[in-house]
């Protein structure tokens, strides 16, 4: 399993072929993304996000979208917006490889914390996160405005 950056640290797309190949896997987690996937992702990257994919045998097996942010509570944080493994390829190491990749990026950039949010209904994902050493450190509250 190999993790390959789709963007660089500035959010510039460096592997457009992998961005296109990531769409089907990314939509397994985010089916609401608009039809213009590449254009939407360019907007997300312009806001500071980066993307990497786990590749297995030439196929995109997983997608992660993340960003480094400064927070008063946690300090410098690598926040993972999205982490998804292709449903047909789960339990083959893609998730672990992407977590390890993000940990490496976080360490290189002097981050204090690697963090993510996960929907309460995603119990299988939570088991994986616990195995990877993540803990539930707080509740995330939100209010829909649109």
mmCIF file of C-alpha atoms in Angstrom:
data_model
loop_
_atom_site.group_PDB
_atom_site.id
_atom_site.type_symbol
_atom_site.label_atom_id
_atom_site.label_comp_id
_atom_site.label_asym_id
_atom_site.label_seq_id
_atom_site.Cartn_x
_atom_site.Cartn_y
_atom_site.Cartn_z
ATOM 1 C CA UNK A 1 0.000 0.000 0.000
ATOM 2 C CA UNK A 2 1.452 3.335 -1.043
ATOM 3 C CA UNK A 3 0.144 6.796 -0.097
ATOM 4 C CA UNK A 4 0.589 9.426 -2.790
ATOM 5 C CA UNK A 5 0.017 13.168 -2.452
ATOM 6 C CA UNK A 6 -2.591 14.553 -4.848
ATOM 7 C CA UNK A 7 -1.769 18.127 -3.796
ATOM 8 C CA UNK A 8 1.297 19.809 -2.430
ATOM 9 C CA UNK A 9 1.407 21.752 0.847
ATOM 10 C CA UNK A 10 0.023 24.835 -0.920
ATOM 11 C CA UNK A 11 -3.003 22.897 -2.175
ATOM 12 C CA UNK A 12 -1.802 22.826 -5.787
ATOM 13 C CA UNK A 13 -2.939 19.701 -7.601
ATOM 14 C CA UNK A 14 0.166 17.705 -8.514
ATOM 15 C CA UNK A 15 -1.579 14.489 -9.592
ATOM 16 C CA UNK A 16 -4.764 15.361 -11.542
ATOM 17 C CA UNK A 17 -5.155 11.735 -12.641
ATOM 18 C CA UNK A 18 -5.329 10.628 -8.998
ATOM 19 C CA UNK A 19 -7.802 13.402 -8.172
ATOM 20 C CA UNK A 20 -10.100 12.055 -10.892
ATOM 21 C CA UNK A 21 -9.581 8.466 -9.711
ATOM 22 C CA UNK A 22 -10.312 9.462 -6.082
ATOM 23 C CA UNK A 23 -13.817 10.738 -6.820
ATOM 24 C CA UNK A 24 -15.646 7.394 -6.692
ATOM 25 C CA UNK A 25 -14.052 6.444 -3.364
ATOM 26 C CA UNK A 26 -14.512 9.926 -1.872
ATOM 27 C CA UNK A 27 -18.222 9.850 -2.776
ATOM 28 C CA UNK A 28 -18.658 6.727 -0.634
ATOM 29 C CA UNK A 29 -18.193 9.058 2.356
ATOM 30 C CA UNK A 30 -19.433 12.304 0.814
ATOM 31 C CA UNK A 31 -22.194 11.465 -1.717
ATOM 32 C CA UNK A 32 -23.502 15.041 -1.450
ATOM 33 C CA UNK A 33 -20.449 16.523 -3.201
ATOM 34 C CA UNK A 34 -21.593 18.388 -6.340
ATOM 35 C CA UNK A 35 -21.365 16.986 -9.867
ATOM 36 C CA UNK A 36 -18.354 19.205 -10.571
ATOM 37 C CA UNK A 37 -16.109 17.225 -8.214
ATOM 38 C CA UNK A 38 -12.754 18.552 -9.429
ATOM 39 C CA UNK A 39 -13.951 22.167 -9.333
ATOM 40 C CA UNK A 40 -15.331 21.731 -5.801
ATOM 41 C CA UNK A 41 -12.124 20.123 -4.616
ATOM 42 C CA UNK A 42 -10.106 23.014 -6.082
ATOM 43 C CA UNK A 43 -12.182 25.329 -3.855
ATOM 44 C CA UNK A 44 -11.485 23.119 -0.837
ATOM 45 C CA UNK A 45 -7.761 23.081 -1.642
ATOM 46 C CA UNK A 46 -7.787 26.875 -2.034
ATOM 47 C CA UNK A 47 -9.034 27.099 1.566
ATOM 48 C CA UNK A 48 -5.937 25.283 2.834
ATOM 49 C CA UNK A 49 -6.797 21.608 2.417
ATOM 50 C CA UNK A 50 -4.583 18.936 0.929
ATOM 51 C CA UNK A 51 -5.366 15.479 -0.426
ATOM 52 C CA UNK A 52 -3.547 12.171 -0.548
ATOM 53 C CA UNK A 53 -4.684 8.763 -1.729
ATOM 54 C CA UNK A 54 -3.770 5.217 -0.798
ATOM 55 C CA UNK A 55 -2.981 3.243 -3.943
ATOM 56 C CA UNK A 56 -3.049 -0.548 -4.082
ATOM 57 C CA UNK A 57 -2.165 -2.265 -7.333
ATOM 58 C CA UNK A 58 -2.704 0.932 -9.305
ATOM 59 C CA UNK A 59 -6.180 1.448 -7.854
ATOM 60 C CA UNK A 60 -7.221 4.199 -5.424
ATOM 61 C CA UNK A 61 -8.057 2.306 -2.244
ATOM 62 C CA UNK A 62 -8.521 5.303 0.046
ATOM 63 C CA UNK A 63 -8.727 9.087 0.201
ATOM 64 C CA UNK A 64 -7.767 11.571 2.859
ATOM 65 C CA UNK A 65 -8.317 15.324 2.900
ATOM 66 C CA UNK A 66 -6.556 17.259 5.650
ATOM 67 C CA UNK A 67 -5.261 20.677 6.658
ATOM 68 C CA UNK A 68 -2.950 22.219 9.241
ATOM 69 C CA UNK A 69 -4.662 24.773 11.450
ATOM 70 C CA UNK A 70 -3.709 26.794 14.514
ATOM 71 C CA UNK A 71 -6.133 26.578 17.432
ATOM 72 C CA UNK A 72 -6.119 28.063 20.905
ATOM 73 C CA UNK A 73 -7.112 24.734 22.441
ATOM 74 C CA UNK A 74 -4.830 22.240 20.697
ATOM 75 C CA UNK A 75 -2.098 24.412 19.223
ATOM 76 C CA UNK A 76 -0.971 23.410 15.739
ATOM 77 C CA UNK A 77 -3.279 20.659 14.575
ATOM 78 C CA UNK A 78 -3.391 18.474 11.507
ATOM 79 C CA UNK A 79 -7.141 18.167 11.051
ATOM 80 C CA UNK A 80 -8.461 15.379 8.843
ATOM 81 C CA UNK A 81 -11.594 16.508 6.994
ATOM 82 C CA UNK A 82 -12.132 13.141 5.301
ATOM 83 C CA UNK A 83 -10.707 9.655 5.634
ATOM 84 C CA UNK A 84 -12.361 6.920 3.599
ATOM 85 C CA UNK A 85 -11.336 3.520 2.304
ATOM 86 C CA UNK A 86 -13.090 1.939 -0.660
ATOM 87 C CA UNK A 87 -15.816 -0.331 0.745
ATOM 88 C CA UNK A 88 -14.565 -3.196 -1.448
ATOM 89 C CA UNK A 89 -10.989 -2.835 -0.169
ATOM 90 C CA UNK A 90 -11.401 -2.376 3.579
ATOM 91 C CA UNK A 91 -9.126 -4.093 6.110
ATOM 92 C CA UNK A 92 -6.186 -4.225 3.688
ATOM 93 C CA UNK A 93 -4.142 -1.442 5.248
ATOM 94 C CA UNK A 94 -5.263 1.664 3.338
ATOM 95 C CA UNK A 95 -6.672 3.393 6.414
ATOM 96 C CA UNK A 96 -3.600 2.603 8.481
ATOM 97 C CA UNK A 97 -1.318 3.836 5.683
ATOM 98 C CA UNK A 98 -3.213 7.125 5.404
ATOM 99 C CA UNK A 99 -3.151 7.695 9.187
ATOM 100 C CA UNK A 100 0.607 7.020 9.169
ATOM 101 C CA UNK A 101 1.036 9.412 6.220
ATOM 102 C CA UNK A 102 -0.863 12.176 8.032
ATOM 103 C CA UNK A 103 1.125 11.546 11.228
ATOM 104 C CA UNK A 104 4.320 11.972 9.210
ATOM 105 C CA UNK A 105 3.087 15.235 7.682
ATOM 106 C CA UNK A 106 1.989 16.446 11.124
ATOM 107 C CA UNK A 107 5.377 15.712 12.657
ATOM 108 C CA UNK A 108 7.244 17.354 9.750
ATOM 109 C CA UNK A 109 5.159 20.501 10.176
ATOM 110 C CA UNK A 110 5.484 20.691 13.946
ATOM 111 C CA UNK A 111 1.906 19.772 14.793
ATOM 112 C CA UNK A 112 0.899 19.012 18.353
ATOM 113 C CA UNK A 113 -2.190 16.964 17.468
ATOM 114 C CA UNK A 114 -3.773 14.866 14.723
ATOM 115 C CA UNK A 115 -7.550 15.220 14.936
ATOM 116 C CA UNK A 116 -10.706 14.298 13.080
ATOM 117 C CA UNK A 117 -14.451 14.206 13.595
ATOM 118 C CA UNK A 118 -16.499 11.099 12.872
ATOM 119 C CA UNK A 119 -20.254 10.806 12.641
ATOM 120 C CA UNK A 120 -21.823 9.071 15.623
ATOM 121 C CA UNK A 121 -23.340 6.430 13.311
ATOM 122 C CA UNK A 122 -19.923 5.276 12.026
ATOM 123 C CA UNK A 123 -19.193 2.676 14.728
ATOM 124 C CA UNK A 124 -16.915 0.538 12.508
ATOM 125 C CA UNK A 125 -14.789 3.603 11.753
ATOM 126 C CA UNK A 126 -14.614 4.369 15.474
ATOM 127 C CA UNK A 127 -13.211 0.893 16.210
ATOM 128 C CA UNK A 128 -10.530 1.556 13.592
ATOM 129 C CA UNK A 129 -9.670 4.968 15.067
ATOM 130 C CA UNK A 130 -9.311 3.484 18.549
ATOM 131 C CA UNK A 131 -6.983 0.783 17.152
ATOM 132 C CA UNK A 132 -4.922 3.563 15.548
ATOM 133 C CA UNK A 133 -4.479 5.279 18.925
ATOM 134 C CA UNK A 134 -6.998 8.096 18.537
ATOM 135 C CA UNK A 135 -9.208 8.898 21.518
ATOM 136 C CA UNK A 136 -12.493 10.715 22.011
ATOM 137 C CA UNK A 137 -11.241 13.992 23.471
ATOM 138 C CA UNK A 138 -14.342 16.169 23.138
ATOM 139 C CA UNK A 139 -17.809 16.482 21.673
ATOM 140 C CA UNK A 140 -18.294 18.436 18.457
ATOM 141 C CA UNK A 141 -21.454 20.552 18.355
ATOM 142 C CA UNK A 142 -22.904 22.136 15.260
ATOM 143 C CA UNK A 143 -25.951 24.008 14.063
ATOM 144 C CA UNK A 144 -27.091 23.942 10.442
ATOM 145 C CA UNK A 145 -27.377 27.398 8.925
ATOM 146 C CA UNK A 146 -28.327 26.414 5.368
#
